[in-house]
Each structure stands twice: as C-alpha cells, then as structure tokens.
Amino acid sequence: MLLARYQKDLIEAGCDEAGRGCLAGPVFAAAVILPHNFKHKLLNDSKLIAEEARYDLRAEIEEKAIAHAVAWCDNVEIDEINILNASFLAMHRAIDKLLCIPQYLIIDGNRFTQYRDTPHACIVKGDSKYFSIAAASILAKTYRDDYMKQIALEHPEYEWHSNKGYPTISHRKIVLNLGHTPYHRKTFRVTAPELVDL
C-alpha cells in the first residue's frame, strides 16, 4: 500500500514526469497536492496500470486533488538544455501552475533542481511509494499520451499513436529510414535496432 504523506506538517506536492526516454515529443510533468488522508487501492506507478484504468484514475485524481497541474518542455527545449534539465524545468512549470502553494515537494527519482526556497525530498521509485507522486505520474503520462496521439495525425508513419515516441525497434527503424520530424529530439542518438522485420 502506498503512503499518503512523506512528512506530516507542511502542504506537500508530489511531482513526476513522463517521456524522458522518448525519441520524439515533449517531456511532460505533473504536480499534485492530495488531501491529507487520501487513500486509493488502485493508484500506483502509471507504468504498472493499464491505459484505460489510467484515464479513469486521472478523472478521479482531478476531482479529489486539492490542486493539480501539468506542464511540459518541448523537444526544442530538450535539445537546448538536455533532457534532465528539461524534466526539472517541466516540473517547475507544473508547480508554478498549482492553485495552492506547496510548502514541501516530493520528487520521483534521485535528483532535482531546487524550486525557489521550497524544501524537497527525492525518492527513488517514489511513484510506487507515495500517492501524490503516483497521481502525478498518472497525469503526466496520460496528458503526454494525448499529445502524442494528436501529433500522430500529422505523421502517422511514425506510429506515435502506439509507441508514443519511445525508442521501440519499429520507431528506430522508421527514424533511420525516414529521418527526423520537427517533433524529434535531434540530440538523441538513434542506434540501429536489432535485425527484426517491421
């Protein structure tokens, strides 16, 4: 069972990102402040939840959260400042958009750039330990998936409706054959995939 809080005294927001390892599209981040006594038996790391269930959870999170926000850095920004810094910047942008100001941040992962003077804790696999980080992972993942499905209509040949920009074997083959689109991250090296037919 996930935990509701990392600390008990301050207003706490959980933060997570989605799309860090992708070849195309933005990195999305979310920040979520949940009620103090929030519990949910199905909420967990978005990677462990089926797509339909993620969208059901998104609606419930948005209804029950004290505050929530989603933001992103696009592929051009990623190429300019690198994916790690872009992930942190996307989180900062999400925190900026919260209607309730958090007094403490819990971040999925082991690194983070300080947000103003707000104290924070980095938690490895935090999206499977704390509800607010898991909720942030659900929002970041579903909103990014929506974005990738939208731009897939412009470039259906890259199969973003299914691979969401991740470096699957077929996506790497397509990039090597057709080249980059305006949505691809130019600084991400595309290696020749294993010899598997499309």
PDB file of N, CA and C in Angstrom, residues 42-129:
ATOM      1  N   LEU A  42      -6.139   1.306  -5.974  1.00  0.00           N
ATOM      2  CA  LEU A  42      -5.647   1.019  -7.321  1.00  0.00           C
ATOM      3  C   LEU A  42      -4.535   1.955  -7.778  1.00  0.00           C
ATOM      4  N   LEU A  43      -4.428   3.116  -7.167  1.00  0.00           N
ATOM      5  CA  LEU A  43      -3.443   4.104  -7.618  1.00  0.00           C
ATOM      6  C   LEU A  43      -2.023   3.607  -7.375  1.00  0.00           C
ATOM      7  N   ASN A  44      -1.198   3.708  -8.432  1.00  0.00           N
ATOM      8  CA  ASN A  44       0.182   3.242  -8.353  1.00  0.00           C
ATOM      9  C   ASN A  44       0.963   3.901  -9.492  1.00  0.00           C
ATOM     10  N   ASP A  45       2.223   3.532  -9.617  1.00  0.00           N
ATOM     11  CA  ASP A  45       3.061   3.963 -10.740  1.00  0.00           C
ATOM     12  C   ASP A  45       2.306   3.745 -12.049  1.00  0.00           C
ATOM     13  N   SER A  46       2.237   4.783 -12.886  1.00  0.00           N
ATOM     14  CA  SER A  46       1.453   4.697 -14.124  1.00  0.00           C
ATOM     15  C   SER A  46       1.906   3.561 -15.030  1.00  0.00           C
ATOM     16  N   LYS A  47       3.182   3.187 -14.949  1.00  0.00           N
ATOM     17  CA  LYS A  47       3.708   2.118 -15.813  1.00  0.00           C
ATOM     18  C   LYS A  47       3.115   0.756 -15.438  1.00  0.00           C
ATOM     19  N   LEU A  48       2.550   0.657 -14.241  1.00  0.00           N
ATOM     20  CA  LEU A  48       2.002  -0.609 -13.767  1.00  0.00           C
ATOM     21  C   LEU A  48       0.496  -0.706 -13.990  1.00  0.00           C
ATOM     22  N   ILE A  49      -0.095   0.308 -14.620  1.00  0.00           N
ATOM     23  CA  ILE A  49      -1.550   0.388 -14.756  1.00  0.00           C
ATOM     24  C   ILE A  49      -1.931   0.406 -16.231  1.00  0.00           C
ATOM     25  N   ALA A  50      -2.964  -0.322 -16.576  1.00  0.00           N
ATOM     26  CA  ALA A  50      -3.434  -0.382 -17.963  1.00  0.00           C
ATOM     27  C   ALA A  50      -3.934   0.993 -18.402  1.00  0.00           C
ATOM     28  N   GLU A  51      -3.883   1.234 -19.718  1.00  0.00           N
ATOM     29  CA  GLU A  51      -4.205   2.556 -20.250  1.00  0.00           C
ATOM     30  C   GLU A  51      -5.604   3.022 -19.862  1.00  0.00           C
ATOM     31  N   GLU A  52      -6.608   2.190 -20.029  1.00  0.00           N
ATOM     32  CA  GLU A  52      -7.975   2.595 -19.697  1.00  0.00           C
ATOM     33  C   GLU A  52      -8.103   2.955 -18.230  1.00  0.00           C
ATOM     34  N   ALA A  53      -7.462   2.176 -17.366  1.00  0.00           N
ATOM     35  CA  ALA A  53      -7.512   2.451 -15.926  1.00  0.00           C
ATOM     36  C   ALA A  53      -6.794   3.753 -15.592  1.00  0.00           C
ATOM     37  N   ARG A  54      -5.729   4.079 -16.339  1.00  0.00           N
ATOM     38  CA  ARG A  54      -5.025   5.351 -16.101  1.00  0.00           C
ATOM     39  C   ARG A  54      -5.955   6.539 -16.313  1.00  0.00           C
ATOM     40  N   TYR A  55      -6.767   6.473 -17.367  1.00  0.00           N
ATOM     41  CA  TYR A  55      -7.683   7.580 -17.651  1.00  0.00           C
ATOM     42  C   TYR A  55      -8.803   7.660 -16.614  1.00  0.00           C
ATOM     43  N   ASP A  56      -9.269   6.528 -16.125  1.00  0.00           N
ATOM     44  CA  ASP A  56     -10.248   6.535 -15.034  1.00  0.00           C
ATOM     45  C   ASP A  56      -9.638   7.177 -13.786  1.00  0.00           C
ATOM     46  N   LEU A  57      -8.396   6.823 -13.489  1.00  0.00           N
ATOM     47  CA  LEU A  57      -7.715   7.387 -12.332  1.00  0.00           C
ATOM     48  C   LEU A  57      -7.478   8.880 -12.508  1.00  0.00           C
ATOM     49  N   ARG A  58      -7.156   9.303 -13.739  1.00  0.00           N
ATOM     50  CA  ARG A  58      -6.932  10.734 -13.977  1.00  0.00           C
ATOM     51  C   ARG A  58      -8.170  11.541 -13.584  1.00  0.00           C
ATOM     52  N   ALA A  59      -9.323  11.082 -14.014  1.00  0.00           N
ATOM     53  CA  ALA A  59     -10.562  11.794 -13.686  1.00  0.00           C
ATOM     54  C   ALA A  59     -10.775  11.857 -12.177  1.00  0.00           C
ATOM     55  N   GLU A  60     -10.489  10.775 -11.489  1.00  0.00           N
ATOM     56  CA  GLU A  60     -10.677  10.745 -10.037  1.00  0.00           C
ATOM     57  C   GLU A  60      -9.663  11.627  -9.321  1.00  0.00           C
ATOM     58  N   ILE A  61      -8.422  11.604  -9.793  1.00  0.00           N
ATOM     59  CA  ILE A  61      -7.385  12.447  -9.196  1.00  0.00           C
ATOM     60  C   ILE A  61      -7.747  13.923  -9.351  1.00  0.00           C
ATOM     61  N   GLU A  62      -8.175  14.291 -10.547  1.00  0.00           N
ATOM     62  CA  GLU A  62      -8.503  15.693 -10.804  1.00  0.00           C
ATOM     63  C   GLU A  62      -9.717  16.146  -9.997  1.00  0.00           C
ATOM     64  N   GLU A  63     -10.604  15.219  -9.710  1.00  0.00           N
ATOM     65  CA  GLU A  63     -11.781  15.551  -8.909  1.00  0.00           C
ATOM     66  C   GLU A  63     -11.430  15.708  -7.429  1.00  0.00           C
ATOM     67  N   LYS A  64     -10.552  14.850  -6.924  1.00  0.00           N
ATOM     68  CA  LYS A  64     -10.311  14.797  -5.481  1.00  0.00           C
ATOM     69  C   LYS A  64      -9.075  15.573  -5.017  1.00  0.00           C
ATOM     70  N   ALA A  65      -8.181  15.922  -5.924  1.00  0.00           N
ATOM     71  CA  ALA A  65      -6.957  16.630  -5.526  1.00  0.00           C
ATOM     72  C   ALA A  65      -7.283  18.027  -5.014  1.00  0.00           C
ATOM     73  N   ILE A  66      -6.514  18.479  -4.049  1.00  0.00           N
ATOM     74  CA  ILE A  66      -6.606  19.867  -3.595  1.00  0.00           C
ATOM     75  C   ILE A  66      -6.128  20.787  -4.707  1.00  0.00           C
ATOM     76  N   ALA A  67      -5.073  20.370  -5.394  1.00  0.00           N
ATOM     77  CA  ALA A  67      -4.543  21.120  -6.538  1.00  0.00           C
ATOM     78  C   ALA A  67      -3.773  20.161  -7.427  1.00  0.00           C
ATOM     79  N   HIS A  68      -3.802  20.440  -8.719  1.00  0.00           N
ATOM     80  CA  HIS A  68      -3.025  19.630  -9.662  1.00  0.00           C
ATOM     81  C   HIS A  68      -2.699  20.485 -10.870  1.00  0.00           C
ATOM     82  N   ALA A  69      -1.586  20.174 -11.515  1.00  0.00           N
ATOM     83  CA  ALA A  69      -1.178  20.925 -12.703  1.00  0.00           C
ATOM     84  C   ALA A  69      -0.253  20.066 -13.547  1.00  0.00           C
ATOM     85  N   VAL A  70      -0.291  20.331 -14.855  1.00  0.00           N
ATOM     86  CA  VAL A  70       0.554  19.623 -15.812  1.00  0.00           C
ATOM     87  C   VAL A  70       1.271  20.659 -16.675  1.00  0.00           C
ATOM     88  N   ALA A  71       2.531  20.394 -16.976  1.00  0.00           N
ATOM     89  CA  ALA A  71       3.317  21.287 -17.835  1.00  0.00           C
ATOM     90  C   ALA A  71       4.304  20.439 -18.622  1.00  0.00           C
ATOM     91  N   TRP A  72       5.046  21.073 -19.516  1.00  0.00           N
ATOM     92  CA  TRP A  72       5.964  20.306 -20.365  1.00  0.00           C
ATOM     93  C   TRP A  72       7.090  21.187 -20.868  1.00  0.00           C
ATOM     94  N   CYS A  73       8.112  20.514 -21.393  1.00  0.00           N
ATOM     95  CA  CYS A  73       9.170  21.144 -22.191  1.00  0.00           C
ATOM     96  C   CYS A  73       9.184  20.432 -23.529  1.00  0.00           C
ATOM     97  N   ASP A  74       9.190  21.198 -24.612  1.00  0.00           N
ATOM     98  CA  ASP A  74       9.120  20.556 -25.923  1.00  0.00           C
ATOM     99  C   ASP A  74      10.486  20.045 -26.368  1.00  0.00           C
ATOM    100  N   ASN A  75      10.499  19.409 -27.524  1.00  0.00           N
ATOM    101  CA  ASN A  75      11.731  18.764 -27.995  1.00  0.00           C
ATOM    102  C   ASN A  75      12.838  19.775 -28.293  1.00  0.00           C
ATOM    103  N   VAL A  76      12.479  20.983 -28.703  1.00  0.00           N
ATOM    104  CA  VAL A  76      13.498  22.010 -28.961  1.00  0.00           C
ATOM    105  C   VAL A  76      14.196  22.403 -27.661  1.00  0.00           C
ATOM    106  N   GLU A  77      13.411  22.602 -26.603  1.00  0.00           N
ATOM    107  CA  GLU A  77      13.995  22.922 -25.293  1.00  0.00           C
ATOM    108  C   GLU A  77      14.846  21.764 -24.781  1.00  0.00           C
ATOM    109  N   ILE A  78      14.377  20.551 -25.002  1.00  0.00           N
ATOM    110  CA  ILE A  78      15.151  19.377 -24.575  1.00  0.00           C
ATOM    111  C   ILE A  78      16.519  19.370 -25.248  1.00  0.00           C
ATOM    112  N   ASP A  79      16.541  19.650 -26.553  1.00  0.00           N
ATOM    113  CA  ASP A  79      17.813  19.689 -27.272  1.00  0.00           C
ATOM    114  C   ASP A  79      18.712  20.824 -26.782  1.00  0.00           C
ATOM    115  N   GLU A  80      18.116  21.913 -26.333  1.00  0.00           N
ATOM    116  CA  GLU A  80      18.904  23.064 -25.890  1.00  0.00           C
ATOM    117  C   GLU A  80      19.498  22.884 -24.501  1.00  0.00           C
ATOM    118  N   ILE A  81      18.742  22.287 -23.582  1.00  0.00           N
ATOM    119  CA  ILE A  81      19.200  22.256 -22.182  1.00  0.00           C
ATOM    120  C   ILE A  81      19.438  20.847 -21.654  1.00  0.00           C
ATOM    121  N   ASN A  82      19.186  19.831 -22.417  1.00  0.00           N
ATOM    122  CA  ASN A  82      19.294  18.394 -22.159  1.00  0.00           C
ATOM    123  C   ASN A  82      18.070  17.881 -21.411  1.00  0.00           C
ATOM    124  N   ILE A  83      17.845  16.593 -21.505  1.00  0.00           N
ATOM    125  CA  ILE A  83      16.595  16.003 -21.020  1.00  0.00           C
ATOM    126  C   ILE A  83      16.481  16.077 -19.499  1.00  0.00           C
ATOM    127  N   LEU A  84      17.568  15.958 -18.776  1.00  0.00           N
ATOM    128  CA  LEU A  84      17.478  16.026 -17.316  1.00  0.00           C
ATOM    129  C   LEU A  84      17.012  17.411 -16.870  1.00  0.00           C
ATOM    130  N   ASN A  85      17.656  18.447 -17.405  1.00  0.00           N
ATOM    131  CA  ASN A  85      17.259  19.804 -17.042  1.00  0.00           C
ATOM    132  C   ASN A  85      15.855  20.126 -17.532  1.00  0.00           C
ATOM    133  N   ALA A  86      15.483  19.605 -18.695  1.00  0.00           N
ATOM    134  CA  ALA A  86      14.130  19.828 -19.210  1.00  0.00           C
ATOM    135  C   ALA A  86      13.082  19.163 -18.315  1.00  0.00           C
ATOM    136  N   SER A  87      13.412  17.992 -17.783  1.00  0.00           N
ATOM    137  CA  SER A  87      12.494  17.317 -16.862  1.00  0.00           C
ATOM    138  C   SER A  87      12.271  18.157 -15.612  1.00  0.00           C
ATOM    139  N   PHE A  88      13.361  18.700 -15.074  1.00  0.00           N
ATOM    140  CA  PHE A  88      13.237  19.550 -13.887  1.00  0.00           C
ATOM    141  C   PHE A  88      12.462  20.827 -14.204  1.00  0.00           C
ATOM    142  N   LEU A  89      12.728  21.418 -15.371  1.00  0.00           N
ATOM    143  CA  LEU A  89      12.032  22.648 -15.752  1.00  0.00           C
ATOM    144  C   LEU A  89      10.538  22.394 -15.929  1.00  0.00           C
ATOM    145  N   ALA A  90      10.184  21.266 -16.532  1.00  0.00           N
ATOM    146  CA  ALA A  90       8.771  20.921 -16.680  1.00  0.00           C
ATOM    147  C   ALA A  90       8.108  20.768 -15.315  1.00  0.00           C
ATOM    148  N   MET A  91       8.803  20.157 -14.361  1.00  0.00           N
ATOM    149  CA  MET A  91       8.262  20.050 -13.001  1.00  0.00           C
ATOM    150  C   MET A  91       8.082  21.428 -12.386  1.00  0.00           C
ATOM    151  N   HIS A  92       9.077  22.311 -12.539  1.00  0.00           N
ATOM    152  CA  HIS A  92       8.969  23.673 -12.014  1.00  0.00           C
ATOM    153  C   HIS A  92       7.754  24.379 -12.609  1.00  0.00           C
ATOM    154  N   ARG A  93       7.546  24.204 -13.897  1.00  0.00           N
ATOM    155  CA  ARG A  93       6.401  24.845 -14.558  1.00  0.00           C
ATOM    156  C   ARG A  93       5.082  24.306 -14.016  1.00  0.00           C
ATOM    157  N   ALA A  94       5.034  22.999 -13.755  1.00  0.00           N
ATOM    158  CA  ALA A  94       3.817  22.418 -13.182  1.00  0.00           C
ATOM    159  C   ALA A  94       3.570  22.973 -11.782  1.00  0.00           C
ATOM    160  N   ILE A  95       4.619  23.056 -10.974  1.00  0.00           N
ATOM    161  CA  ILE A  95       4.481  23.599  -9.614  1.00  0.00           C
ATOM    162  C   ILE A  95       4.016  25.054  -9.674  1.00  0.00           C
ATOM    163  N   ASP A  96       4.563  25.820 -10.622  1.00  0.00           N
ATOM    164  CA  ASP A  96       4.154  27.221 -10.806  1.00  0.00           C
ATOM    165  C   ASP A  96       2.649  27.350 -11.027  1.00  0.00           C
ATOM    166  N   LYS A  97       2.054  26.355 -11.677  1.00  0.00           N
ATOM    167  CA  LYS A  97       0.642  26.430 -12.057  1.00  0.00           C
ATOM    168  C   LYS A  97      -0.312  25.976 -10.955  1.00  0.00           C
ATOM    169  N   LEU A  98       0.213  25.412  -9.878  1.00  0.00           N
ATOM    170  CA  LEU A  98      -0.657  24.944  -8.795  1.00  0.00           C
ATOM    171  C   LEU A  98      -1.407  26.117  -8.171  1.00  0.00           C
ATOM    172  N   LEU A  99      -2.699  25.934  -7.929  1.00  0.00           N
ATOM    173  CA  LEU A  99      -3.507  26.990  -7.328  1.00  0.00           C
ATOM    174  C   LEU A  99      -3.310  27.071  -5.818  1.00  0.00           C
ATOM    175  N   CYS A 100      -2.748  26.027  -5.249  1.00  0.00           N
ATOM    176  CA  CYS A 100      -2.377  26.008  -3.833  1.00  0.00           C
ATOM    177  C   CYS A 100      -0.859  25.902  -3.756  1.00  0.00           C
ATOM    178  N   ILE A 101      -0.237  26.795  -3.011  1.00  0.00           N
ATOM    179  CA  ILE A 101       1.228  26.833  -2.962  1.00  0.00           C
ATOM    180  C   ILE A 101       1.753  25.731  -2.044  1.00  0.00           C
ATOM    181  N   PRO A 102       2.566  24.811  -2.571  1.00  0.00           N
ATOM    182  CA  PRO A 102       3.105  23.745  -1.710  1.00  0.00           C
ATOM    183  C   PRO A 102       4.228  24.266  -0.816  1.00  0.00           C
ATOM    184  N   GLN A 103       4.319  23.679   0.352  1.00  0.00           N
ATOM    185  CA  GLN A 103       5.386  24.022   1.304  1.00  0.00           C
ATOM    186  C   GLN A 103       6.497  22.979   1.315  1.00  0.00           C
ATOM    187  N   TYR A 104       6.226  21.840   0.661  1.00  0.00           N
ATOM    188  CA  TYR A 104       7.208  20.750   0.599  1.00  0.00           C
ATOM    189  C   TYR A 104       6.936  19.971  -0.682  1.00  0.00           C
ATOM    190  N   LEU A 105       8.007  19.508  -1.318  1.00  0.00           N
ATOM    191  CA  LEU A 105       7.896  18.759  -2.566  1.00  0.00           C
ATOM    192  C   LEU A 105       8.505  17.378  -2.405  1.00  0.00           C
ATOM    193  N   ILE A 106       7.823  16.373  -2.923  1.00  0.00           N
ATOM    194  CA  ILE A 106       8.442  15.046  -3.015  1.00  0.00           C
ATOM    195  C   ILE A 106       8.534  14.690  -4.498  1.00  0.00           C
ATOM    196  N   ILE A 107       9.731  14.324  -4.906  1.00  0.00           N
ATOM    197  CA  ILE A 107      10.080  14.174  -6.316  1.00  0.00           C
ATOM    198  C   ILE A 107      10.421  12.720  -6.613  1.00  0.00           C
ATOM    199  N   ASP A 108       9.862  12.190  -7.689  1.00  0.00           N
ATOM    200  CA  ASP A 108      10.245  10.842  -8.107  1.00  0.00           C
ATOM    201  C   ASP A 108      11.652  10.882  -8.705  1.00  0.00           C
ATOM    202  N   GLY A 109      12.544  10.047  -8.195  1.00  0.00           N
ATOM    203  CA  GLY A 109      13.905   9.988  -8.722  1.00  0.00           C
ATOM    204  C   GLY A 109      14.934  10.352  -7.677  1.00  0.00           C
ATOM    205  N   ASN A 110      16.174  10.496  -8.125  1.00  0.00           N
ATOM    206  CA  ASN A 110      17.267  10.749  -7.175  1.00  0.00           C
ATOM    207  C   ASN A 110      17.910  12.122  -7.332  1.00  0.00           C
ATOM    208  N   ARG A 111      17.362  12.967  -8.257  1.00  0.00           N
ATOM    209  CA  ARG A 111      17.941  14.305  -8.453  1.00  0.00           C
ATOM    210  C   ARG A 111      16.835  15.306  -8.739  1.00  0.00           C
ATOM    211  N   PHE A 112      17.078  16.548  -8.383  1.00  0.00           N
ATOM    212  CA  PHE A 112      16.115  17.608  -8.650  1.00  0.00           C
ATOM    213  C   PHE A 112      16.820  18.945  -8.475  1.00  0.00           C
ATOM    214  N   THR A 113      16.426  19.917  -9.273  1.00  0.00           N
ATOM    215  CA  THR A 113      16.916  21.278  -9.116  1.00  0.00           C
ATOM    216  C   THR A 113      15.984  22.012  -8.157  1.00  0.00           C
ATOM    217  N   GLN A 114      16.553  22.614  -7.141  1.00  0.00           N
ATOM    218  CA  GLN A 114      15.773  23.307  -6.124  1.00  0.00           C
ATOM    219  C   GLN A 114      14.734  24.238  -6.747  1.00  0.00           C
ATOM    220  N   TYR A 115      13.501  24.166  -6.240  1.00  0.00           N
ATOM    221  CA  TYR A 115      12.436  25.062  -6.677  1.00  0.00           C
ATOM    222  C   TYR A 115      12.303  26.190  -5.667  1.00  0.00           C
ATOM    223  N   ARG A 116      12.722  27.396  -6.083  1.00  0.00           N
ATOM    224  CA  ARG A 116      12.698  28.562  -5.188  1.00  0.00           C
ATOM    225  C   ARG A 116      13.335  28.186  -3.860  1.00  0.00           C
ATOM    226  N   ASP A 117      12.658  28.469  -2.746  1.00  0.00           N
ATOM    227  CA  ASP A 117      13.220  28.080  -1.451  1.00  0.00           C
ATOM    228  C   ASP A 117      12.412  26.959  -0.810  1.00  0.00           C
ATOM    229  N   THR A 118      11.665  26.221  -1.648  1.00  0.00           N
ATOM    230  CA  THR A 118      10.808  25.152  -1.139  1.00  0.00           C
ATOM    231  C   THR A 118      11.624  23.898  -0.853  1.00  0.00           C
ATOM    232  N   PRO A 119      11.576  23.380   0.360  1.00  0.00           N
ATOM    233  CA  PRO A 119      12.310  22.144   0.661  1.00  0.00           C
ATOM    234  C   PRO A 119      11.725  20.975  -0.123  1.00  0.00           C
ATOM    235  N   HIS A 120      12.585  19.995  -0.395  1.00  0.00           N
ATOM    236  CA  HIS A 120      12.116  18.836  -1.149  1.00  0.00           C
ATOM    237  C   HIS A 120      12.868  17.586  -0.738  1.00  0.00           C
ATOM    238  N   ALA A 121      12.301  16.453  -1.125  1.00  0.00           N
ATOM    239  CA  ALA A 121      12.955  15.151  -0.961  1.00  0.00           C
ATOM    240  C   ALA A 121      12.862  14.407  -2.271  1.00  0.00           C
ATOM    241  N   CYS A 122      13.972  13.806  -2.696  1.00  0.00           N
ATOM    242  CA  CYS A 122      13.995  12.942  -3.884  1.00  0.00           C
ATOM    243  C   CYS A 122      13.815  11.501  -3.432  1.00  0.00           C
ATOM    244  N   ILE A 123      12.899  10.801  -4.056  1.00  0.00           N
ATOM    245  CA  ILE A 123      12.556   9.450  -3.623  1.00  0.00           C
ATOM    246  C   ILE A 123      12.633   8.508  -4.821  1.00  0.00           C
ATOM    247  N   VAL A 124      13.589   7.612  -4.812  1.00  0.00           N
ATOM    248  CA  VAL A 124      13.722   6.628  -5.880  1.00  0.00           C
ATOM    249  C   VAL A 124      12.507   5.710  -5.870  1.00  0.00           C
ATOM    250  N   LYS A 125      11.908   5.517  -7.051  1.00  0.00           N
ATOM    251  CA  LYS A 125      10.665   4.746  -7.196  1.00  0.00           C
ATOM    252  C   LYS A 125       9.543   5.338  -6.340  1.00  0.00           C
ATOM    253  N   GLY A 126       9.571   6.653  -6.221  1.00  0.00           N
ATOM    254  CA  GLY A 126       8.562   7.332  -5.411  1.00  0.00           C
ATOM    255  C   GLY A 126       7.154   7.145  -5.925  1.00  0.00           C
ATOM    256  N   ASP A 127       7.011   6.887  -7.252  1.00  0.00           N
ATOM    257  CA  ASP A 127       5.675   6.702  -7.813  1.00  0.00           C
ATOM    258  C   ASP A 127       5.041   5.384  -7.394  1.00  0.00           C
ATOM    259  N   SER A 128       5.788   4.515  -6.767  1.00  0.00           N
ATOM    260  CA  SER A 128       5.207   3.295  -6.212  1.00  0.00           C
ATOM    261  C   SER A 128       5.269   3.296  -4.683  1.00  0.00           C
ATOM    262  N   LYS A 129       5.545   4.479  -4.099  1.00  0.00           N
ATOM    263  CA  LYS A 129       5.631   4.598  -2.638  1.00  0.00           C
ATOM    264  C   LYS A 129       4.666   5.629  -2.048  1.00  0.00           C
TER     265      LYS A 129
END
